[in-house]
Coordinates of C-alpha atoms and ligand atoms in Angstrom, one line a residue:
X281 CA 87.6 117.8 100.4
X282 CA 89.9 116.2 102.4
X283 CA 90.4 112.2 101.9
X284 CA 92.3 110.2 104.4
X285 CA 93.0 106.2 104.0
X286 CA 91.5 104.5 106.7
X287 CA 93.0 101.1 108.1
X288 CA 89.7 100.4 109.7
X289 CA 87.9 100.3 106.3
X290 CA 90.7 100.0 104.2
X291 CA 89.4 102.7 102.0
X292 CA 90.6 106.8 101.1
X293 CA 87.5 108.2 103.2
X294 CA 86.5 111.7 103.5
X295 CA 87.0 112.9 106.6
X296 CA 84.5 114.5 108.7
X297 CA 85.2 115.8 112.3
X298 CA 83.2 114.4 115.0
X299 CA 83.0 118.3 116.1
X300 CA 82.4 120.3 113.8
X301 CA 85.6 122.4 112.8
X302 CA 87.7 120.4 115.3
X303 CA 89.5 117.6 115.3
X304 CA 91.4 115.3 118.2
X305 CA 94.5 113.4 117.3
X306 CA 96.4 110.6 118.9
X307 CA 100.0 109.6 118.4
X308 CA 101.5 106.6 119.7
X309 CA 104.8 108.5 121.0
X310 CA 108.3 107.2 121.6
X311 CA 109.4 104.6 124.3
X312 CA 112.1 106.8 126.1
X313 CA 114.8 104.1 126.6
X314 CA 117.0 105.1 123.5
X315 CA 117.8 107.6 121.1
X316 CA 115.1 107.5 118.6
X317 CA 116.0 106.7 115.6
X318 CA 115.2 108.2 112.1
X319 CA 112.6 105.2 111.3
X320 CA 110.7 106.5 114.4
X321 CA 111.0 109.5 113.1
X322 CA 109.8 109.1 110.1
X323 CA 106.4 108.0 112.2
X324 CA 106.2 111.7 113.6
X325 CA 107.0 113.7 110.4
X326 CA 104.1 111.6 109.2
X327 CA 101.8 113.5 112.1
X328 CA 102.9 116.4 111.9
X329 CA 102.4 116.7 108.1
X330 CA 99.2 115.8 108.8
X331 CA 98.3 118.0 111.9
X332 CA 99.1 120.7 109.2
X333 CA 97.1 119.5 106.5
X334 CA 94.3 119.7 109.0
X335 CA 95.2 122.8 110.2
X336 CA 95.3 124.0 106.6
X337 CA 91.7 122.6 106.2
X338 CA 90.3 125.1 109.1
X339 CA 90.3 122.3 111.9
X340 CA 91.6 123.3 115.3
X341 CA 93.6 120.3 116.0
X342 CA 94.0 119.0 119.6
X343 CA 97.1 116.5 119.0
X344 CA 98.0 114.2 121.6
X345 CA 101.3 112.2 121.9
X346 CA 101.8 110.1 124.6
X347 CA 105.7 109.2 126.4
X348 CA 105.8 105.5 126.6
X349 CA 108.4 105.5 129.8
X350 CA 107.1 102.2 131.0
X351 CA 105.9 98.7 130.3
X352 CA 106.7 98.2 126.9
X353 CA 108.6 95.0 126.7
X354 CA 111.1 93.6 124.4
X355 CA 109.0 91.5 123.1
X356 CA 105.4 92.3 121.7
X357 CA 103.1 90.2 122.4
X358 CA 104.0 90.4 126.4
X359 CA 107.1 88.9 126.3
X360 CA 110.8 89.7 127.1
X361 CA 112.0 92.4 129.3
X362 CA 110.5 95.8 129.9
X363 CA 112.8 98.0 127.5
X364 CA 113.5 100.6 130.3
X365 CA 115.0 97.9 132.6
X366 CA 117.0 96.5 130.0
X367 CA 118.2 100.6 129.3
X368 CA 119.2 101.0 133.2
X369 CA 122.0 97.7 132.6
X370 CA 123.3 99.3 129.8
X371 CA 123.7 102.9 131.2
X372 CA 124.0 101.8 134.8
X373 CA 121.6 104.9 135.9
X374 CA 117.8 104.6 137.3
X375 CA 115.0 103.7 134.6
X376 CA 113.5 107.6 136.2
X377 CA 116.9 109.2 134.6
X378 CA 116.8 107.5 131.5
X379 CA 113.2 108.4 130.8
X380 CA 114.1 111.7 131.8
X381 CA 117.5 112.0 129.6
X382 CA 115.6 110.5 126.6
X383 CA 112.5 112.2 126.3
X384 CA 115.0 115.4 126.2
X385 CA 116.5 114.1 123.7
X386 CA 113.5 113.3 121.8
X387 CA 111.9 116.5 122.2
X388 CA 115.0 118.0 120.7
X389 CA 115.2 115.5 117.8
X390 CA 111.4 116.6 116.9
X391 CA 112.2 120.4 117.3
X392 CA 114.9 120.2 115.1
X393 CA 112.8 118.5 112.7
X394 CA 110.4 121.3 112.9
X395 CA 107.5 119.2 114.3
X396 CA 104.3 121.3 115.7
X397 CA 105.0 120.7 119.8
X398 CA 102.1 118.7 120.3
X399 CA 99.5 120.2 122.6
X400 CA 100.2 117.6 125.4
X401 CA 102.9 114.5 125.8
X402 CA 101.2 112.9 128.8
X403 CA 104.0 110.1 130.1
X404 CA 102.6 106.9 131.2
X405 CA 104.1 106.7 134.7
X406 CA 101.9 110.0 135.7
X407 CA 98.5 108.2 134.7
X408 CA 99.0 104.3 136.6
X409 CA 96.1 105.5 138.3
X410 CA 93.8 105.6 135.6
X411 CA 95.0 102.8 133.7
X412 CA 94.2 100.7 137.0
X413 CA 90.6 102.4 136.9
X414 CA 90.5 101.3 133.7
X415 CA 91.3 97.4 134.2
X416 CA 89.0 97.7 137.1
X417 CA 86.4 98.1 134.6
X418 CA 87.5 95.8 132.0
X419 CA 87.4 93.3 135.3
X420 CA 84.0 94.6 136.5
X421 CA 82.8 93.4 132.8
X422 CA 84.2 90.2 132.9
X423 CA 86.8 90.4 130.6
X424 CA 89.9 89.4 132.8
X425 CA 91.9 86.9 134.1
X426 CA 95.4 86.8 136.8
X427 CA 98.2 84.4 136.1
X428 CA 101.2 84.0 138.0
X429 CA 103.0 86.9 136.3
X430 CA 100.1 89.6 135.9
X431 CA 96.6 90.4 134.7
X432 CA 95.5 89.3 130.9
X433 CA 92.5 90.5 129.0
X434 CA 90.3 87.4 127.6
X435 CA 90.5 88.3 123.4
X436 CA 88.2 85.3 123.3
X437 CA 85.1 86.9 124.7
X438 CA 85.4 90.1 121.8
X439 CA 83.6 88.9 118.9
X440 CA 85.4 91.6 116.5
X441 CA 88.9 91.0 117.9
X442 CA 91.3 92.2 115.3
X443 CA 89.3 93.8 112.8
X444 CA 91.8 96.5 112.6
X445 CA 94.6 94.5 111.2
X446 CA 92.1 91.7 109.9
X447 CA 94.1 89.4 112.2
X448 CA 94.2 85.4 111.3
X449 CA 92.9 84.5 114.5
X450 CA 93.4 80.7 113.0
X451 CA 97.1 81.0 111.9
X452 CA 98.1 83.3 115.3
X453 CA 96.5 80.0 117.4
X454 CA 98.8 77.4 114.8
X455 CA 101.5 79.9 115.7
X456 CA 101.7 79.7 119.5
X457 CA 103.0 76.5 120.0
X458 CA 106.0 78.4 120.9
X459 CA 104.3 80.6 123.2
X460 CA 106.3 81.1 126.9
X461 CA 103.3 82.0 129.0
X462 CA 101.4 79.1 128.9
X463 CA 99.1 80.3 131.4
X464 CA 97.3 82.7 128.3
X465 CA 93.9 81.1 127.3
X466 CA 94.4 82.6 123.8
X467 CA 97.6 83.5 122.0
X468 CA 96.4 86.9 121.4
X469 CA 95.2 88.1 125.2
X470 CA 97.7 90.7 126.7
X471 CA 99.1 92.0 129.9
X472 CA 96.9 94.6 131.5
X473 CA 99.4 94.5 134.8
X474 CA 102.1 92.6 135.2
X475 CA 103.4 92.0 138.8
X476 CA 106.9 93.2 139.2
X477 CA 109.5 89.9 139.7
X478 CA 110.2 88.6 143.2
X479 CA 113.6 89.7 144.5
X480 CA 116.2 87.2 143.3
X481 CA 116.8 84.3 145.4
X482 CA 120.5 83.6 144.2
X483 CA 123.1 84.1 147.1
X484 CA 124.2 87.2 144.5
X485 CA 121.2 88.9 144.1
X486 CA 119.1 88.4 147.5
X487 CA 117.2 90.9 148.1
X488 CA 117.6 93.2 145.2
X489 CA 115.2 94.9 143.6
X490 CA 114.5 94.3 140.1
X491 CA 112.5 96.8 139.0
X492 CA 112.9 100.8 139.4
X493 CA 109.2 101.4 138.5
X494 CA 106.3 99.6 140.0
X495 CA 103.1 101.0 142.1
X496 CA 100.9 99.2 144.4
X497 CA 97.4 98.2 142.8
X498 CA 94.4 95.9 143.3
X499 CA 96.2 93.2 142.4
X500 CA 99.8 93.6 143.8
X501 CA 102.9 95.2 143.3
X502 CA 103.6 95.6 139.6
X503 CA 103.7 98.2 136.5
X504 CA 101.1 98.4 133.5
X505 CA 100.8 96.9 130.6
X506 CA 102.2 98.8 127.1
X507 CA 98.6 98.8 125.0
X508 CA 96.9 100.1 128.5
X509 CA 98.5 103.5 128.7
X510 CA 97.3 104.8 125.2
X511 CA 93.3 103.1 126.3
X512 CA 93.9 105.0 129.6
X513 CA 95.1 108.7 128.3
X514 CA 93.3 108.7 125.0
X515 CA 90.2 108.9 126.3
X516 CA 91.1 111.4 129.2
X517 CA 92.7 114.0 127.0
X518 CA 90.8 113.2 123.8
X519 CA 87.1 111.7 125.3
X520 CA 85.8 108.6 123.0
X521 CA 85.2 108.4 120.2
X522 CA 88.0 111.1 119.3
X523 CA 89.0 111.7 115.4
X524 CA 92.2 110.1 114.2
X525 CA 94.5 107.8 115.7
X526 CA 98.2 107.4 114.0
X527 CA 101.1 105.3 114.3
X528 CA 103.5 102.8 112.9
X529 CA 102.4 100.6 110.4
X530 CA 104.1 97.9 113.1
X531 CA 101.0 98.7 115.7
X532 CA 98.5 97.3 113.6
X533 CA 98.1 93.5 114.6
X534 CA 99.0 93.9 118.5
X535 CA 99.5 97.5 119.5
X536 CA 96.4 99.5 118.1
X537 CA 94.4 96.0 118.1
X538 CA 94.7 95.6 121.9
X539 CA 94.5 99.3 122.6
X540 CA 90.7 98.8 120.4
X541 CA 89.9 96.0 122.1
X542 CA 90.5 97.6 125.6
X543 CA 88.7 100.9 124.8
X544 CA 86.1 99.3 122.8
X545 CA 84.9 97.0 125.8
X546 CA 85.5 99.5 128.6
X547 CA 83.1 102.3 127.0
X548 CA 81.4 100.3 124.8
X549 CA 82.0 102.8 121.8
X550 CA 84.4 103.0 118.9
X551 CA 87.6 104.2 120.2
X552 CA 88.7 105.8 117.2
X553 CA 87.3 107.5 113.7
X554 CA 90.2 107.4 111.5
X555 CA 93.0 105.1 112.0
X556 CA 96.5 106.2 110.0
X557 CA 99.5 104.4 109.5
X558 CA 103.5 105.1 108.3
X559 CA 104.9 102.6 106.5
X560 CA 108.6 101.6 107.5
X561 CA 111.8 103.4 106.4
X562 CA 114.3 100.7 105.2
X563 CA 117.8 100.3 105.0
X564 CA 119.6 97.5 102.6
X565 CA 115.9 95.8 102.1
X566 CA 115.2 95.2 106.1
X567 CA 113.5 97.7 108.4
X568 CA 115.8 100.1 110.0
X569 CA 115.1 99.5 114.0
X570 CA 117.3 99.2 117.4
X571 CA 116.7 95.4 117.3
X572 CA 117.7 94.9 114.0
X573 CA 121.4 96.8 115.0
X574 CA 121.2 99.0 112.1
X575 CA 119.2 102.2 113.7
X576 CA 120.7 105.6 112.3
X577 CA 119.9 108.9 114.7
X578 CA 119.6 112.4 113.8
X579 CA 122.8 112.8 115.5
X580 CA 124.6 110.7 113.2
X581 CA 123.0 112.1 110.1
X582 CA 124.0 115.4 111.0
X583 CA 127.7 114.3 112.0
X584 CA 127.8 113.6 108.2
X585 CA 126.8 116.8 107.5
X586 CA 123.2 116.8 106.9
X587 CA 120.5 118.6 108.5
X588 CA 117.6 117.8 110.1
X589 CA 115.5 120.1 107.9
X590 CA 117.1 117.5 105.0
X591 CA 116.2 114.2 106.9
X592 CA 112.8 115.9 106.9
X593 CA 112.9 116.7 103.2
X594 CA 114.2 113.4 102.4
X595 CA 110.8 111.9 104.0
X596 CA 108.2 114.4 102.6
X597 CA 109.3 113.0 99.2
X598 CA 108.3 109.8 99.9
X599 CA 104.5 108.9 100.2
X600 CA 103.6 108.2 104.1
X601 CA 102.1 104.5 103.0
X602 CA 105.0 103.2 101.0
X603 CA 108.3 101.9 102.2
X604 CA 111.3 104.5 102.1
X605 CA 114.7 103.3 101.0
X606 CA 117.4 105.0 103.0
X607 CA 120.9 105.7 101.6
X608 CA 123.3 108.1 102.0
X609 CA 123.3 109.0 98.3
X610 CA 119.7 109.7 98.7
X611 CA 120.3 111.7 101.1
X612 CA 122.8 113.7 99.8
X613 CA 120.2 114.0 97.1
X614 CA 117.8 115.6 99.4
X615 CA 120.2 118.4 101.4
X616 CA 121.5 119.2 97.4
X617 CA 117.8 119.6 96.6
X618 CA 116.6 121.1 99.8
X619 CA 119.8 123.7 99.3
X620 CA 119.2 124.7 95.8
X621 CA 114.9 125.2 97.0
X622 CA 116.7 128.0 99.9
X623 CA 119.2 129.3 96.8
X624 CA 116.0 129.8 94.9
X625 CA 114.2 131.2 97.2
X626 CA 117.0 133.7 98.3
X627 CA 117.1 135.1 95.0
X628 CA 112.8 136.2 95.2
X629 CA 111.5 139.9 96.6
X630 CA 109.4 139.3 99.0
X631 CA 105.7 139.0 97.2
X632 CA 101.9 138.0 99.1
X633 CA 100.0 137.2 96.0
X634 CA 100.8 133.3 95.2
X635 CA 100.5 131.6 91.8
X636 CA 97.0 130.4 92.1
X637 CA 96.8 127.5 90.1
X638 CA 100.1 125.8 91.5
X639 CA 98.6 126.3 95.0
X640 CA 95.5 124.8 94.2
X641 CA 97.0 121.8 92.2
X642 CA 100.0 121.6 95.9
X643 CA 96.6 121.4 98.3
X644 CA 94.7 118.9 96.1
X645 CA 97.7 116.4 96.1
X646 CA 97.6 117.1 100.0
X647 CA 94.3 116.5 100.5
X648 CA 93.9 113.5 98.5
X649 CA 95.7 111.1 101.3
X650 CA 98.8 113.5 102.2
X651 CA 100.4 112.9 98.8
X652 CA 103.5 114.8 99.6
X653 CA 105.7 113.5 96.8
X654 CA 102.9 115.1 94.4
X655 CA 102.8 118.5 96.4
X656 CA 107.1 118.1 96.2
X657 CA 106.4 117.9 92.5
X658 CA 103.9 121.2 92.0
X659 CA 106.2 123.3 94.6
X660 CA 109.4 122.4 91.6
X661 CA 107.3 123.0 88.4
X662 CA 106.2 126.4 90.1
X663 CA 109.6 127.2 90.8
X664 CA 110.7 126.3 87.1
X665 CA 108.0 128.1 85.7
X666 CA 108.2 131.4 84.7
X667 CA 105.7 133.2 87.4
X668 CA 107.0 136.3 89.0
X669 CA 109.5 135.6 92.0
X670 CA 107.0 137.5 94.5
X671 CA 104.6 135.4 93.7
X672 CA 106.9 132.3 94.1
X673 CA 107.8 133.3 97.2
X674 CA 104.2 134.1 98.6
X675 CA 103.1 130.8 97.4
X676 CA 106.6 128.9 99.0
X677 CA 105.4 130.4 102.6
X678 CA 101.6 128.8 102.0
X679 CA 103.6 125.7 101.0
X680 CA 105.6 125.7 103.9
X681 CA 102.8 125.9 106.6
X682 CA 102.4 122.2 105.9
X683 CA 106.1 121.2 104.5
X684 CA 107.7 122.7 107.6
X685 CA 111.4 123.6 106.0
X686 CA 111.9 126.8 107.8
X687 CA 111.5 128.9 104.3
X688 CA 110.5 132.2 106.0
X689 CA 113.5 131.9 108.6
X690 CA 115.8 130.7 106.1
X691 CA 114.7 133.7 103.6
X692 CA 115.5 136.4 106.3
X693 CA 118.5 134.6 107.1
X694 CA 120.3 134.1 104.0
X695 CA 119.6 138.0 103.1
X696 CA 121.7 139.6 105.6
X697 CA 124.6 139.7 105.0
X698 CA 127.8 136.8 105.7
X699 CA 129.6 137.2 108.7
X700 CA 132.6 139.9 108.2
X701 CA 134.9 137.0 108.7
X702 CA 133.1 134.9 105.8
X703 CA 133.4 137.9 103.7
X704 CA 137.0 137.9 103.6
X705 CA 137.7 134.1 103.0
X706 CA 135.5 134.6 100.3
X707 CA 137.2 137.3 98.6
X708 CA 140.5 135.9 99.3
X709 CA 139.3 132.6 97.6
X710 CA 138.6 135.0 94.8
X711 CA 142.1 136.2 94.8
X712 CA 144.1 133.6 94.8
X713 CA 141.6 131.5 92.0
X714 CA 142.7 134.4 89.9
X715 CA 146.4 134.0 90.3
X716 CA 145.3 130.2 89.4
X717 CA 146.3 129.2 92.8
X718 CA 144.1 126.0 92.7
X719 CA 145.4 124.0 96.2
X720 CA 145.7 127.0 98.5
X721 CA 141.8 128.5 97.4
X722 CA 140.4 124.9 98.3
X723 CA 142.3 124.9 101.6
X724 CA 140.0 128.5 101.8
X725 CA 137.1 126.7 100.6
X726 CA 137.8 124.1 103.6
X727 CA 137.8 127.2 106.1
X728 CA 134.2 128.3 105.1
X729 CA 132.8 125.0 105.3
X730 CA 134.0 123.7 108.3
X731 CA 131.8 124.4 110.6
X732 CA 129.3 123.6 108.4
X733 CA 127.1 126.3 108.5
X734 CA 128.4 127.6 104.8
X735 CA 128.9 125.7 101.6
X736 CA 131.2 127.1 98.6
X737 CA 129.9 127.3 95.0
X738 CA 131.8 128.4 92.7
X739 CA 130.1 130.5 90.0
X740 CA 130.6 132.7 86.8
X741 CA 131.0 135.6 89.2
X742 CA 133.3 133.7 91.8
X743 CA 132.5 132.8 94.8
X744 CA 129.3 132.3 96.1
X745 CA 128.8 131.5 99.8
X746 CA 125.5 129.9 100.6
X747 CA 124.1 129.5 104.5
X748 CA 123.3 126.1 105.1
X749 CA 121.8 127.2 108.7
X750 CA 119.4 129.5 109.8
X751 CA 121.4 130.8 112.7
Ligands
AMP1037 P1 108.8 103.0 119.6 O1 109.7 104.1 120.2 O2 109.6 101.7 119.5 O3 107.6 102.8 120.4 O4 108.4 103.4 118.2 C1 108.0 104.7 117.8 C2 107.4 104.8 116.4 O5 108.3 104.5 115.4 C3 106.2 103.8 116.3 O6 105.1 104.5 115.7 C4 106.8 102.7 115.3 O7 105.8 102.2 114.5 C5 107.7 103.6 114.4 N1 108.8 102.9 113.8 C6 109.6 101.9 114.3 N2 110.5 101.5 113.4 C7 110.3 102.2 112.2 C8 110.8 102.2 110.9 N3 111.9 101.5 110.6 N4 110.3 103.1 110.0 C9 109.2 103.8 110.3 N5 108.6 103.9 111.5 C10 109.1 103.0 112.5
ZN1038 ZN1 99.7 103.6 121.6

């Protein structure tokens, strides 16, 4: 039985597919402006490990994962800038080339993190069209208004308005004194379409256009809201009500609550089953995130020397609804521990009869919420234990269908032999260690590893070279 945690109810719920034996999943995706960073990506680890806990359950899973490559602002609650503007000052280049340059650069982040391709990544500017539809209908039913800078949906006339996040309706009114749209009736209604800015009348910029993405609609010239493109694609790729719905744990009280309250009015069904949620990765006590200055990329953690497949490790060892500390010790924890599971592994024969009990123990802790830290924990005790290495091995390749470190590849890899050129450092290394020539076999040691696709170890029988890639 699998059991999921459910923001909507608050409660570890079975789960049960709408279809029987299939299951549709939503995930808010990336906003293309910038590198992501590895708080985002903690977010998609999370929905990858569970696409393949579903998988593992017998569900064909339809995942869905929208590009956000225009309308989300600055600011939350309808506010600020729309990030992709703000991108195209920094880089000087179009907001189309940005979205284009980063959404490479995402899918490369999430392939190198091993995350399942999702079956579609529908961007936002190829659906305006039916977004519009959709705040046609949300108008037909009443439940819209136009102010001078765009359309708003009236939270007042939804009688369940933020049950997702159990929203203080009370405290968010108290709160909006300090509101800059005065024209909102409620401090909680959003932009559905905002109407792109008139050319600037300064002797400087007359005439200019300020925005690189807007379409004609109904109501003028403008670009959707953020909340409207996940209503809008959802339902076309997905239908409604579709299964599970993930995200950050940040999309609770606006993001996910406006895209309910959209979907919810338009159709006049639930929008979503299950509703799942990542908690943040943290660095020094605050949230790691590009407006907090501090965001780290994949990029960066691998100029130190760490692989992606590590990051990835470092996150499965944390549980997806508690808060993840980020150092660089604790990383350097994980690639240690993430080497010494390949080392392990290299040493097995290859085997296709698992250690029952420690796979049945791995899948319970997987299916009781995604507890991957308790799954981490089966995978070392099997390893420690004194089961046969075949059947190690065949239970490490079950394992890894859901932990997604590359085990098979980095199996086959790290048996064939090193490089000819490897070979030799190594048993120069060897040489000169035993004519106690301590400085010059480190500058050796250096050689191998510089690249970094081979670490040094030294053991009882010399040198041993270990692949730290699969390539
Ligand atoms: P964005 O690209 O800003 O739309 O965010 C992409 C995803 O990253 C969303 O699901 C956010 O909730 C999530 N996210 C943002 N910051 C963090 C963080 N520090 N830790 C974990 N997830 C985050
Ligand atoms: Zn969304």
């Amino acid at each position: 039985m699998l059991k999921l945690f459910n923001t909507l109810t608050r409660n570890p719920e079975e789960f049960k597919s709408i279809k029987a034996g299939y299951a549709g999943v939503y995930t808010c995706g990336p906003t293309v402006y910038d590198y992501a960073h590895i708080g985002n990506l903690r977010a998609y680890i999370f929905a990858d490990v569970l696409k393949r806990t579903l998988l593992h359950n017998g569900y064909a899973v339809k995942h869905i994962m929208n590009i956000t490559d225009v309308g989300h602002l600055t600011g939350d609650r309808d506010m600020g800038e729309d990030k992709m503007q703000v991108a195209t000052k920094r880089e000087r280049r179009t907001a189309w080339d940005i979205a284009s340059f980063y959404t490479d650069a995402f899918l490369n982040d999430i392939r190198e993190l091993n995350i399942l391709t999702p079956d579609k990544l529908p961007k936002a500017t190829d659906h305006v069209k039916d977004m519009i539809k959709l705040i046609q209908e949300l108008e037909k039913k009443g439940f819209t208004y136009i102010t001078r800078d765009g359309i708003y949906f009236d939270t007042s006339k939804l009688k369940d308005y933020g049950k997702l996040g159990r929203l203080d309706l009370e405290s968010l009114r108290e709160g909006a004194r300090a509101e800059i749209n005065h024209e909102k009736k409620n401090p909680t209604d959003f932009a559905l379409w905002k109407f792109s800015p008139s050319p600037s009348p300064s002797p400087q910029g007359r005439g200019i256009k300020q925005r690189d993405m807007e379409w004609d609609s109904p109501w003028g010239i403008g670009f959707p809201g953020w909340h409207i493109e996940c209503s809008a694609m959802s339902v076309k790729y997905l239908g409604q009500p579709f299964d599970i719905h993930t995200g950050g744990i940040d999309h609770i009280p606006v993001h996910h609550t406006n895209e309910i309250a959209q979907s919810e009015t338009a159709y006049g069904k639930p929008l979503a089953k299950f509703w799942l949620h990542s908690e943040f990765l943290m660095l020094d006590a605050g949230r790691i995130g590009k407006s907090e200055g501090n965001a780290i990329t994949l990029e960066e953690l691998k100029s130190k020397g760490h692989s992606p497949l590590a990051y990835r490790y470092f996150v499965l060892q944390g549980h997806y609804r508690s808060k993840l500390n980020f150092t660089s010790e604790a990383m350097d924890g994980a690639q240690n521990t993430l080497n010494s599971l390949y080392s392990k592994l290299s040493q097995y024969n290859e085997g296709s009869v698992g250690c029952a009990e420690y796979q049945k123990e791995f899948f319970e802790a997987m299916n009781d919420d995604l507890d991957t830290p308790k799954a981490l924990a089966m995978m070392w005790e099997m390893l420690d234990s004194d089961q046969p290495g075949e059947a190690k091995f065949a239970s490490l390749m079950e394992f890894d269908k859901i932990l997604g470190l590359s085990l098979k590849d980095t199996w086959t890899q790290r048996r064939l032999p090193l490089p000819e050129e490897i070979e030799e450092l190594r048993t120069q290394r060897d040489e000169l260690r035993k004519q106690g020539k301590w400085s010059e076999a480190d500058k050796i040691k250096i050689k191998i590893e510089l690249n970094g696709r081979f670490q040094v170890r030294d053991t009882e029988n010399g040198t041993m070279v270990i692949r730290l890639t699969n390539d």
